[in-house]
Short mmCIF file of C-alpha atoms in Angstrom, two decimals:
data_model
loop_
_atom_site.label_atom_id
_atom_site.label_comp_id
_atom_site.label_asym_id
_atom_site.label_seq_id
_atom_site.Cartn_x
_atom_site.Cartn_y
_atom_site.Cartn_z
CA MET V 1030 20.86 -11.55 -8.36
CA VAL V 1031 17.32 -12.63 -9.20
CA THR V 1032 17.08 -16.06 -10.77
CA VAL V 1033 14.60 -17.06 -13.47
CA ALA V 1034 12.81 -19.35 -11.00
CA LYS V 1035 12.49 -16.50 -8.49
CA LYS V 1036 11.12 -14.18 -11.19
CA LYS V 1037 8.56 -16.81 -12.20
CA CYS V 1038 7.56 -17.24 -8.56
CA GLN V 1039 7.17 -13.47 -8.16
CA CYS V 1040 5.04 -13.27 -11.31
CA LEU V 1041 2.88 -16.14 -10.07
CA GLN V 1042 2.46 -14.44 -6.68
CA ALA V 1043 1.49 -11.17 -8.35
CA SER V 1044 -1.02 -12.95 -10.61
CA VAL V 1045 -2.58 -14.77 -7.67
CA LEU V 1046 -2.78 -11.52 -5.69
CA LEU V 1047 -4.41 -9.58 -8.52
CA SER V 1048 -6.86 -12.41 -9.21
CA TRP V 1049 -7.73 -12.58 -5.53
CA ILE V 1050 -8.39 -8.84 -5.42
CA ALA V 1051 -10.64 -8.99 -8.49
CA VAL V 1052 -12.61 -11.92 -7.07
CA THR V 1053 -12.86 -10.29 -3.64
CA LEU V 1054 -14.11 -7.00 -5.03
CA ASN V 1055 -16.59 -8.83 -7.25
CA GLY V 1056 -17.84 -10.69 -4.17
CA CYS V 1057 -18.35 -7.39 -2.36
CA SER V 1058 -21.21 -6.48 -4.68
CA SER V 1059 -24.65 -7.07 -3.28
CA SER V 1060 -27.49 -8.37 -5.41
CA THR V 1061 -30.38 -10.60 -4.52
CA SER V 1062 -32.32 -10.90 -7.76
CA ASP V 1063 -31.90 -10.51 -11.49
CA SER V 1064 -33.63 -7.13 -11.40
CA GLU V 1065 -31.12 -5.92 -8.83
CA ASN V 1066 -28.22 -7.41 -10.78
CA LYS V 1067 -28.33 -4.61 -13.34
CA PRO V 1068 -25.46 -2.15 -13.22
CA THR V 1069 -26.13 0.94 -11.19
CA SER V 1070 -26.20 4.17 -13.17
CA LYS V 1071 -24.13 5.93 -10.53
CA ARG V 1072 -20.43 5.20 -10.78
CA GLN V 1073 -18.72 4.48 -7.47
CA PHE V 1074 -15.21 5.87 -7.03
CA ILE V 1075 -12.73 4.07 -4.79
CA ASN V 1076 -9.43 5.76 -3.96
CA VAL V 1077 -6.40 3.77 -2.85
CA GLY V 1078 -3.71 5.68 -0.94
CA THR V 1079 -0.29 4.54 -2.15
CA ALA V 1080 2.96 6.57 -1.94
CA PRO V 1081 4.79 9.23 -3.95
CA THR V 1082 4.86 8.57 -7.69
CA GLY V 1083 7.81 6.37 -8.55
CA GLY V 1084 7.65 4.56 -5.20
CA ALA V 1085 6.92 0.85 -4.92
CA PHE V 1086 3.48 1.34 -3.31
CA PHE V 1087 2.42 3.72 -6.08
CA THR V 1088 3.59 1.36 -8.81
CA VAL V 1089 1.99 -1.73 -7.24
CA GLY V 1090 -1.17 0.16 -6.25
CA SER V 1091 -1.60 1.51 -9.78
CA ALA V 1092 -1.24 -1.99 -11.23
CA ILE V 1093 -3.78 -3.42 -8.78
CA CYS V 1094 -6.25 -0.64 -9.64
CA GLU V 1095 -5.78 -1.28 -13.35
CA VAL V 1096 -6.51 -5.00 -12.94
CA VAL V 1097 -9.54 -4.36 -10.72
CA ASN V 1098 -10.94 -1.80 -13.18
CA SER V 1099 -10.56 -4.19 -16.10
CA HIS V 1100 -12.26 -7.07 -14.23
CA SER V 1101 -15.00 -5.29 -12.28
CA GLY V 1102 -17.66 -6.19 -14.84
CA ASP V 1103 -21.02 -4.52 -14.24
CA LEU V 1104 -20.08 -3.15 -10.83
CA ASN V 1105 -19.56 0.33 -12.28
CA TRP V 1106 -16.56 0.99 -10.06
CA ARG V 1107 -13.61 3.21 -10.80
CA VAL V 1108 -10.63 2.37 -8.61
CA ALA V 1109 -7.76 4.87 -8.64
CA ALA V 1110 -4.32 4.91 -7.06
CA GLU V 1111 -3.78 8.19 -5.25
CA SER V 1112 -0.24 9.49 -4.83
CA THR V 1113 0.34 10.28 -1.15
CA GLY V 1114 3.17 10.76 1.32
CA GLY V 1115 3.11 7.06 2.18
CA SER V 1116 2.01 4.75 4.97
CA MET V 1117 1.44 7.26 7.77
CA GLU V 1118 -0.47 9.69 5.60
CA ASN V 1119 -2.50 6.82 4.13
CA ILE V 1120 -3.70 5.69 7.55
CA ARG V 1121 -4.69 9.26 8.46
CA LEU V 1122 -6.52 9.74 5.14
CA LEU V 1123 -8.29 6.40 5.59
CA SER V 1124 -9.37 7.30 9.13
CA GLN V 1125 -10.69 10.65 7.86
CA GLY V 1126 -12.71 8.92 5.12
CA LYS V 1127 -10.76 10.65 2.34
CA ILE V 1128 -9.66 7.34 0.80
CA GLN V 1129 -11.28 3.90 0.91
CA PHE V 1130 -8.16 1.71 0.93
CA ALA V 1131 -4.64 2.43 2.17
CA MET V 1132 -1.36 0.75 1.42
CA SER V 1133 0.81 0.71 4.52
CA ASN V 1134 3.87 -0.88 6.01
CA SER V 1135 2.79 -3.50 8.56
CA SER V 1136 4.93 -2.06 11.38
CA ILE V 1137 3.48 1.40 10.92
CA THR V 1138 -0.05 -0.03 10.83
CA TYR V 1139 0.67 -1.96 14.03
CA PHE V 1140 1.62 1.25 15.86
CA ALA V 1141 -1.33 3.18 14.37
CA VAL V 1142 -3.86 0.58 15.53
CA ARG V 1143 -2.44 0.76 19.05
CA GLY V 1144 -1.98 4.55 19.11
CA THR V 1145 1.70 4.24 20.08
CA GLN V 1146 5.10 5.28 18.72
CA GLY V 1147 4.05 8.81 17.85
CA TRP V 1148 0.43 8.18 16.89
CA GLU V 1149 -1.82 10.60 18.77
CA GLN V 1150 -4.70 8.12 18.86
CA ALA V 1151 -5.53 4.54 17.97
CA HIS V 1152 -6.86 4.15 14.43
CA GLU V 1153 -9.58 1.61 13.73
CA VAL V 1154 -8.25 0.03 10.56
CA ARG V 1155 -7.77 -3.57 9.53
CA SER V 1156 -5.39 -5.44 7.29
CA VAL V 1157 -6.96 -6.76 4.10
CA LEU V 1158 -3.93 -8.45 2.55
CA THR V 1159 -0.16 -8.61 2.62
CA LEU V 1160 1.62 -7.68 -0.60
CA PHE V 1161 5.22 -8.54 0.17
CA PRO V 1162 7.62 -8.77 3.11
CA ASN V 1163 9.26 -5.49 4.06
CA ILE V 1164 12.97 -5.35 3.36
CA ALA V 1165 15.03 -2.31 4.30
CA MET V 1166 18.14 -1.46 2.32
CA PHE V 1167 20.65 1.09 3.47
CA VAL V 1168 22.91 2.32 0.68
CA THR V 1169 25.87 4.68 0.78
CA LEU V 1170 28.80 5.58 -1.44
CA ALA V 1171 31.69 3.12 -1.32
CA ASP V 1172 34.15 5.80 -0.20
CA SER V 1173 31.89 7.26 2.55
CA GLY V 1174 33.57 5.39 5.41
CA ILE V 1175 30.19 4.13 6.60
CA GLN V 1176 30.33 0.42 7.36
CA SER V 1177 27.32 -0.03 9.67
CA ILE V 1178 24.11 1.68 10.77
CA ALA V 1179 25.94 2.91 13.89
CA ASP V 1180 28.28 4.90 11.61
CA LEU V 1181 25.32 7.08 10.61
CA LYS V 1182 25.31 8.82 14.00
CA GLY V 1183 25.90 12.54 13.48
CA LYS V 1184 25.56 12.24 9.69
CA ARG V 1185 22.91 13.79 7.49
CA VAL V 1186 20.50 11.03 6.45
CA TYR V 1187 17.52 11.20 4.08
CA LEU V 1188 14.63 9.18 5.50
CA GLY V 1189 12.26 9.47 2.56
CA PRO V 1190 9.22 11.68 2.16
CA GLU V 1191 7.55 13.05 5.28
CA GLY V 1192 4.62 10.88 6.27
CA ALA V 1193 5.99 7.72 4.70
CA GLY V 1194 7.11 6.38 8.07
CA PHE V 1195 10.75 5.56 7.40
CA GLU V 1196 11.72 7.34 10.62
CA TYR V 1197 10.27 4.40 12.58
CA PHE V 1198 13.08 2.20 11.36
CA VAL V 1199 15.99 4.46 12.26
CA ASP V 1200 14.74 6.01 15.49
CA PRO V 1201 17.81 6.95 17.57
#
């Protein structure tokens, strides 16, 4: 059960995160004089790879994009959350230059940077910020007879959308 204090803490963390992103993106603009401080006529589009619609990364990514768009001032940026297959696909899209930012699980990013655990090559990406700690929940019906992860052996298990990376956490 989530307490009121925990909810307030989560709201504060989200506010700090969104403020930090807005300030960081504002600081990424380059201008050296008042004449160069005028908004550029060409709009710059920035795509953020998230996850399938309805997933946590898509919801959080969409909210971040909304805040950045409303606080980008004269930067003439349009930041958009792109629905993707998840962490693994995001890293591939980022490496291919098809998106500019990627939301990814830290474990999956770790393996991608090293080119291990199924990654065909090392990907040159870097972590910009951490959103929240990763918590895995395994849920089953009460009358399924499954009491532990070991009881899943031989059972049909849905690991989430292909490319999201959930298979890393239940590798046999």
